Amino acid sequence: MPVPLTRLIVAWLLVVSGSGAMAREYAYSDAHLHYVDFFQETAGMPKLLKAMADNRVEHVMISGVPVAKKWHEDEPKRPRYYAGDDADAYWYSATDVIVAAAVSKLTAEQRQHFHPFLSGFNPNDKNSAAHIQRMLDLYPGLWQGIGEVFTRHDDLTALTSGDTPRANNEAMTRIYHLAAENDLPVILHSNITSKREKNPLYLAEIEEPLRNHPHTRFIWAHAGTSMEIHRHQTQLDFLLPTLTRMLESYPNLYIDLSWSVLTPYLLDEAGKPREAWVKLVERFPERFMVGSDVVGRFNKLGKELHGFDPFLDALPEEVARKVARDNFLAVLPRTVPR
C-alpha cells in the first residue's frame, strides 16, 4: 500500500532535524595569531575582524613577530619569507608597538575579543625582562601574555643574528619570574628536536623551565613540532609518549595544537582522528587549545581553525568546546573578563 506523501515529508523532516541536531558548530579562540609577518607588514585590522566574524572566531591571541627579515644589499629581489634567501633576521622590538597601536584603535567592545601578547625582545638578552616591564608600564592593562617567544625554530634559528636562543637560558629565567609575578602565560616555540635527529634532542630546554617555574603557565607552541621537521621526518614516534609524560608531570604545561600538529598527529592520512590522540586530549581536557598561526594575512584564518573540526567532533562535546574556545581564555590572567 503506498505511503501517503505527507507521511513521507514528515519522516524526511524528522531525519533532517535529527541529523542537524547531531552536527556541531564551534566558536573558536585562536590561541596563536601573528598580526604582522616577518617584514612587520599586515593586511590590517578590518580584514582580521571580518575573518573573525565570518568564521565564529570570538577571541584571538594577537602578537607581533619578534624578528624582522633583512632585505640584504646583495639580494636583487625582496624575499617573501624568512627562508626566501640567506640574509639574516634581527630582533625587532617595535613589533609590539604595532600591535598596541592596532588594538588601541578598536572600540571598547571589540577590544574584549583581543588578547595581546608581548613578543618583541631578544631571548638571549638579560635586559629583556626590564624591557618587558617597561612595556607593561607604558601600556597598563593591555598585555595579557608573553610570546610567541622564538627559541629553537628550524632554519630561523640559524638565520637570526646573534647566539642561538634557548628556552632554559638565564635571560628567559628572568622573564619567567616576571611572567609569574604579573600572572602572564608564556607561549614558547621550542622545537623538540632537529630536522634529522629521531630523538627528543632539545626536550631539556623546555622541560627545565617547566620544572623550575611551577608558578608560570607555559603554552608549548605546536607541541614542539614544525612543518620543517616534518619535511625531513614525517612523524615523530616519540611525541605522543613524551607529551603524555610531560602533561602528567607538569600541571603548568598547556599545548598549542596549531597547524603542524593537526597532521600527521591528530588526523591520519585519510583525515580521520587518531584514537590515541583523542584519548590524550580526553585525559587532559583543559590543557589543549587550537591556533591558526597565521602571519599578517587573515584570509586562511577560518580554514586553519575549521581544519580541527573532524578531531573536535571525535571528542565529547564538552571537551571539544573547551579545546576550541574555553581553554585559551582560562589560561589568561585572572583579571581578564571571561
PDB file of C-alpha atoms in Angstrom, residues 3-112:
ATOM      1  CA  VAL A   3       2.723   5.586   1.877  1.00  0.00           C
ATOM      2  CA  PRO A   4       0.925   8.974   1.842  1.00  0.00           C
ATOM      3  CA  LEU A   5       3.092  11.851   0.680  1.00  0.00           C
ATOM      4  CA  THR A   6       2.504  13.817   3.878  1.00  0.00           C
ATOM      5  CA  ARG A   7       3.889  10.949   5.970  1.00  0.00           C
ATOM      6  CA  LEU A   8       6.957  10.758   3.758  1.00  0.00           C
ATOM      7  CA  ILE A   9       7.541  14.504   4.170  1.00  0.00           C
ATOM      8  CA  VAL A  10       7.162  14.283   7.948  1.00  0.00           C
ATOM      9  CA  ALA A  11       9.592  11.358   8.079  1.00  0.00           C
ATOM     10  CA  TRP A  12      12.118  13.228   5.937  1.00  0.00           C
ATOM     11  CA  LEU A  13      11.838  16.316   8.160  1.00  0.00           C
ATOM     12  CA  LEU A  14      12.469  14.182  11.239  1.00  0.00           C
ATOM     13  CA  VAL A  15      15.600  12.738   9.638  1.00  0.00           C
ATOM     14  CA  VAL A  16      16.873  16.176   8.631  1.00  0.00           C
ATOM     15  CA  SER A  17      16.172  17.714  12.028  1.00  0.00           C
ATOM     16  CA  GLY A  18      17.793  14.748  13.751  1.00  0.00           C
ATOM     17  CA  SER A  19      20.956  14.981  11.667  1.00  0.00           C
ATOM     18  CA  GLY A  20      21.026  18.722  12.249  1.00  0.00           C
ATOM     19  CA  ALA A  21      20.908  18.151  15.979  1.00  0.00           C
ATOM     20  CA  MET A  22      23.947  15.872  15.687  1.00  0.00           C
ATOM     21  CA  ALA A  23      26.035  18.402  13.757  1.00  0.00           C
ATOM     22  CA  ARG A  24      28.277  20.620  15.844  1.00  0.00           C
ATOM     23  CA  GLU A  25      29.265  24.192  15.254  1.00  0.00           C
ATOM     24  CA  TYR A  26      32.106  25.593  17.304  1.00  0.00           C
ATOM     25  CA  ALA A  27      33.010  29.036  18.500  1.00  0.00           C
ATOM     26  CA  TYR A  28      36.782  29.427  18.499  1.00  0.00           C
ATOM     27  CA  SER A  29      39.516  31.150  20.391  1.00  0.00           C
ATOM     28  CA  ASP A  30      42.585  31.462  18.192  1.00  0.00           C
ATOM     29  CA  ALA A  31      45.420  30.843  20.636  1.00  0.00           C
ATOM     30  CA  HIS A  32      48.194  31.653  18.148  1.00  0.00           C
ATOM     31  CA  LEU A  33      47.903  34.567  15.706  1.00  0.00           C
ATOM     32  CA  HIS A  34      50.529  36.988  14.413  1.00  0.00           C
ATOM     33  CA  TYR A  35      49.212  40.405  13.406  1.00  0.00           C
ATOM     34  CA  VAL A  36      52.287  41.090  11.241  1.00  0.00           C
ATOM     35  CA  ASP A  37      54.573  38.993   9.051  1.00  0.00           C
ATOM     36  CA  PHE A  38      58.377  38.700   9.030  1.00  0.00           C
ATOM     37  CA  PHE A  39      58.580  42.121   7.372  1.00  0.00           C
ATOM     38  CA  GLN A  40      56.323  43.659  10.050  1.00  0.00           C
ATOM     39  CA  GLU A  41      53.559  44.145   7.491  1.00  0.00           C
ATOM     40  CA  THR A  42      49.884  43.258   7.900  1.00  0.00           C
ATOM     41  CA  ALA A  43      46.660  43.003   5.964  1.00  0.00           C
ATOM     42  CA  GLY A  44      45.140  45.174   8.669  1.00  0.00           C
ATOM     43  CA  MET A  45      42.589  45.046  11.431  1.00  0.00           C
ATOM     44  CA  PRO A  46      39.463  45.404   9.224  1.00  0.00           C
ATOM     45  CA  LYS A  47      40.340  42.165   7.391  1.00  0.00           C
ATOM     46  CA  LEU A  48      41.102  40.413  10.654  1.00  0.00           C
ATOM     47  CA  LEU A  49      37.775  41.493  12.133  1.00  0.00           C
ATOM     48  CA  LYS A  50      35.938  40.264   9.037  1.00  0.00           C
ATOM     49  CA  ALA A  51      37.729  36.900   9.104  1.00  0.00           C
ATOM     50  CA  MET A  52      36.796  36.505  12.763  1.00  0.00           C
ATOM     51  CA  ALA A  53      33.144  37.381  12.149  1.00  0.00           C
ATOM     52  CA  ASP A  54      32.880  35.086   9.122  1.00  0.00           C
ATOM     53  CA  ASN A  55      34.297  32.076  10.967  1.00  0.00           C
ATOM     54  CA  ARG A  56      32.914  32.296  14.531  1.00  0.00           C
ATOM     55  CA  VAL A  57      36.295  33.253  15.970  1.00  0.00           C
ATOM     56  CA  GLU A  58      35.290  35.009  19.178  1.00  0.00           C
ATOM     57  CA  HIS A  59      38.736  35.595  20.692  1.00  0.00           C
ATOM     58  CA  VAL A  60      42.304  35.828  19.410  1.00  0.00           C
ATOM     59  CA  MET A  61      45.732  35.855  20.953  1.00  0.00           C
ATOM     60  CA  ILE A  62      47.310  38.663  18.951  1.00  0.00           C
ATOM     61  CA  SER A  63      51.062  39.156  18.806  1.00  0.00           C
ATOM     62  CA  GLY A  64      53.695  40.563  16.537  1.00  0.00           C
ATOM     63  CA  VAL A  65      56.680  38.690  15.131  1.00  0.00           C
ATOM     64  CA  PRO A  66      59.805  39.159  17.267  1.00  0.00           C
ATOM     65  CA  VAL A  67      62.222  39.258  14.320  1.00  0.00           C
ATOM     66  CA  ALA A  68      62.359  41.130  11.035  1.00  0.00           C
ATOM     67  CA  LYS A  69      63.848  39.632   7.879  1.00  0.00           C
ATOM     68  CA  LYS A  70      66.573  41.739   6.281  1.00  0.00           C
ATOM     69  CA  TRP A  71      66.465  42.562   2.576  1.00  0.00           C
ATOM     70  CA  HIS A  72      70.201  42.291   2.060  1.00  0.00           C
ATOM     71  CA  GLU A  73      72.147  44.669  -0.142  1.00  0.00           C
ATOM     72  CA  ASP A  74      73.297  41.743  -2.294  1.00  0.00           C
ATOM     73  CA  GLU A  75      69.797  40.374  -2.930  1.00  0.00           C
ATOM     74  CA  PRO A  76      68.180  41.711  -6.146  1.00  0.00           C
ATOM     75  CA  LYS A  77      64.679  40.571  -5.178  1.00  0.00           C
ATOM     76  CA  ARG A  78      62.904  41.192  -1.905  1.00  0.00           C
ATOM     77  CA  PRO A  79      62.296  37.858  -0.150  1.00  0.00           C
ATOM     78  CA  ARG A  80      58.734  36.844   0.643  1.00  0.00           C
ATOM     79  CA  TYR A  81      59.525  34.779   3.750  1.00  0.00           C
ATOM     80  CA  TYR A  82      62.336  34.421   6.253  1.00  0.00           C
ATOM     81  CA  ALA A  83      63.618  31.357   4.346  1.00  0.00           C
ATOM     82  CA  GLY A  84      63.498  33.112   0.984  1.00  0.00           C
ATOM     83  CA  ASP A  85      67.258  33.715   0.891  1.00  0.00           C
ATOM     84  CA  ASP A  86      70.349  33.582   3.113  1.00  0.00           C
ATOM     85  CA  ALA A  87      70.010  37.086   4.575  1.00  0.00           C
ATOM     86  CA  ASP A  88      69.671  37.167   8.321  1.00  0.00           C
ATOM     87  CA  ALA A  89      66.828  38.250  10.587  1.00  0.00           C
ATOM     88  CA  TYR A  90      67.188  40.552  13.585  1.00  0.00           C
ATOM     89  CA  TRP A  91      65.273  41.099  16.814  1.00  0.00           C
ATOM     90  CA  TYR A  92      62.630  43.789  16.330  1.00  0.00           C
ATOM     91  CA  SER A  93      61.038  45.313  19.436  1.00  0.00           C
ATOM     92  CA  ALA A  94      58.768  47.737  17.535  1.00  0.00           C
ATOM     93  CA  THR A  95      56.534  44.782  16.632  1.00  0.00           C
ATOM     94  CA  ASP A  96      54.800  45.251  19.992  1.00  0.00           C
ATOM     95  CA  VAL A  97      54.170  48.926  19.263  1.00  0.00           C
ATOM     96  CA  ILE A  98      52.440  47.935  16.014  1.00  0.00           C
ATOM     97  CA  VAL A  99      50.174  45.520  17.887  1.00  0.00           C
ATOM     98  CA  ALA A 100      49.435  48.021  20.650  1.00  0.00           C
ATOM     99  CA  ALA A 101      48.536  50.728  18.117  1.00  0.00           C
ATOM    100  CA  ALA A 102      46.176  48.398  16.223  1.00  0.00           C
ATOM    101  CA  VAL A 103      44.371  47.223  19.348  1.00  0.00           C
ATOM    102  CA  SER A 104      44.112  50.738  20.809  1.00  0.00           C
ATOM    103  CA  LYS A 105      42.134  51.888  17.752  1.00  0.00           C
ATOM    104  CA  LEU A 106      39.400  49.322  18.357  1.00  0.00           C
ATOM    105  CA  THR A 107      36.167  50.112  20.128  1.00  0.00           C
ATOM    106  CA  ALA A 108      35.836  49.047  23.753  1.00  0.00           C
ATOM    107  CA  GLU A 109      33.542  46.193  22.704  1.00  0.00           C
ATOM    108  CA  GLN A 110      35.959  44.989  20.013  1.00  0.00           C
ATOM    109  CA  ARG A 111      38.930  45.063  22.377  1.00  0.00           C
ATOM    110  CA  GLN A 112      37.260  42.457  24.589  1.00  0.00           C
TER     111      GLN A 112
END
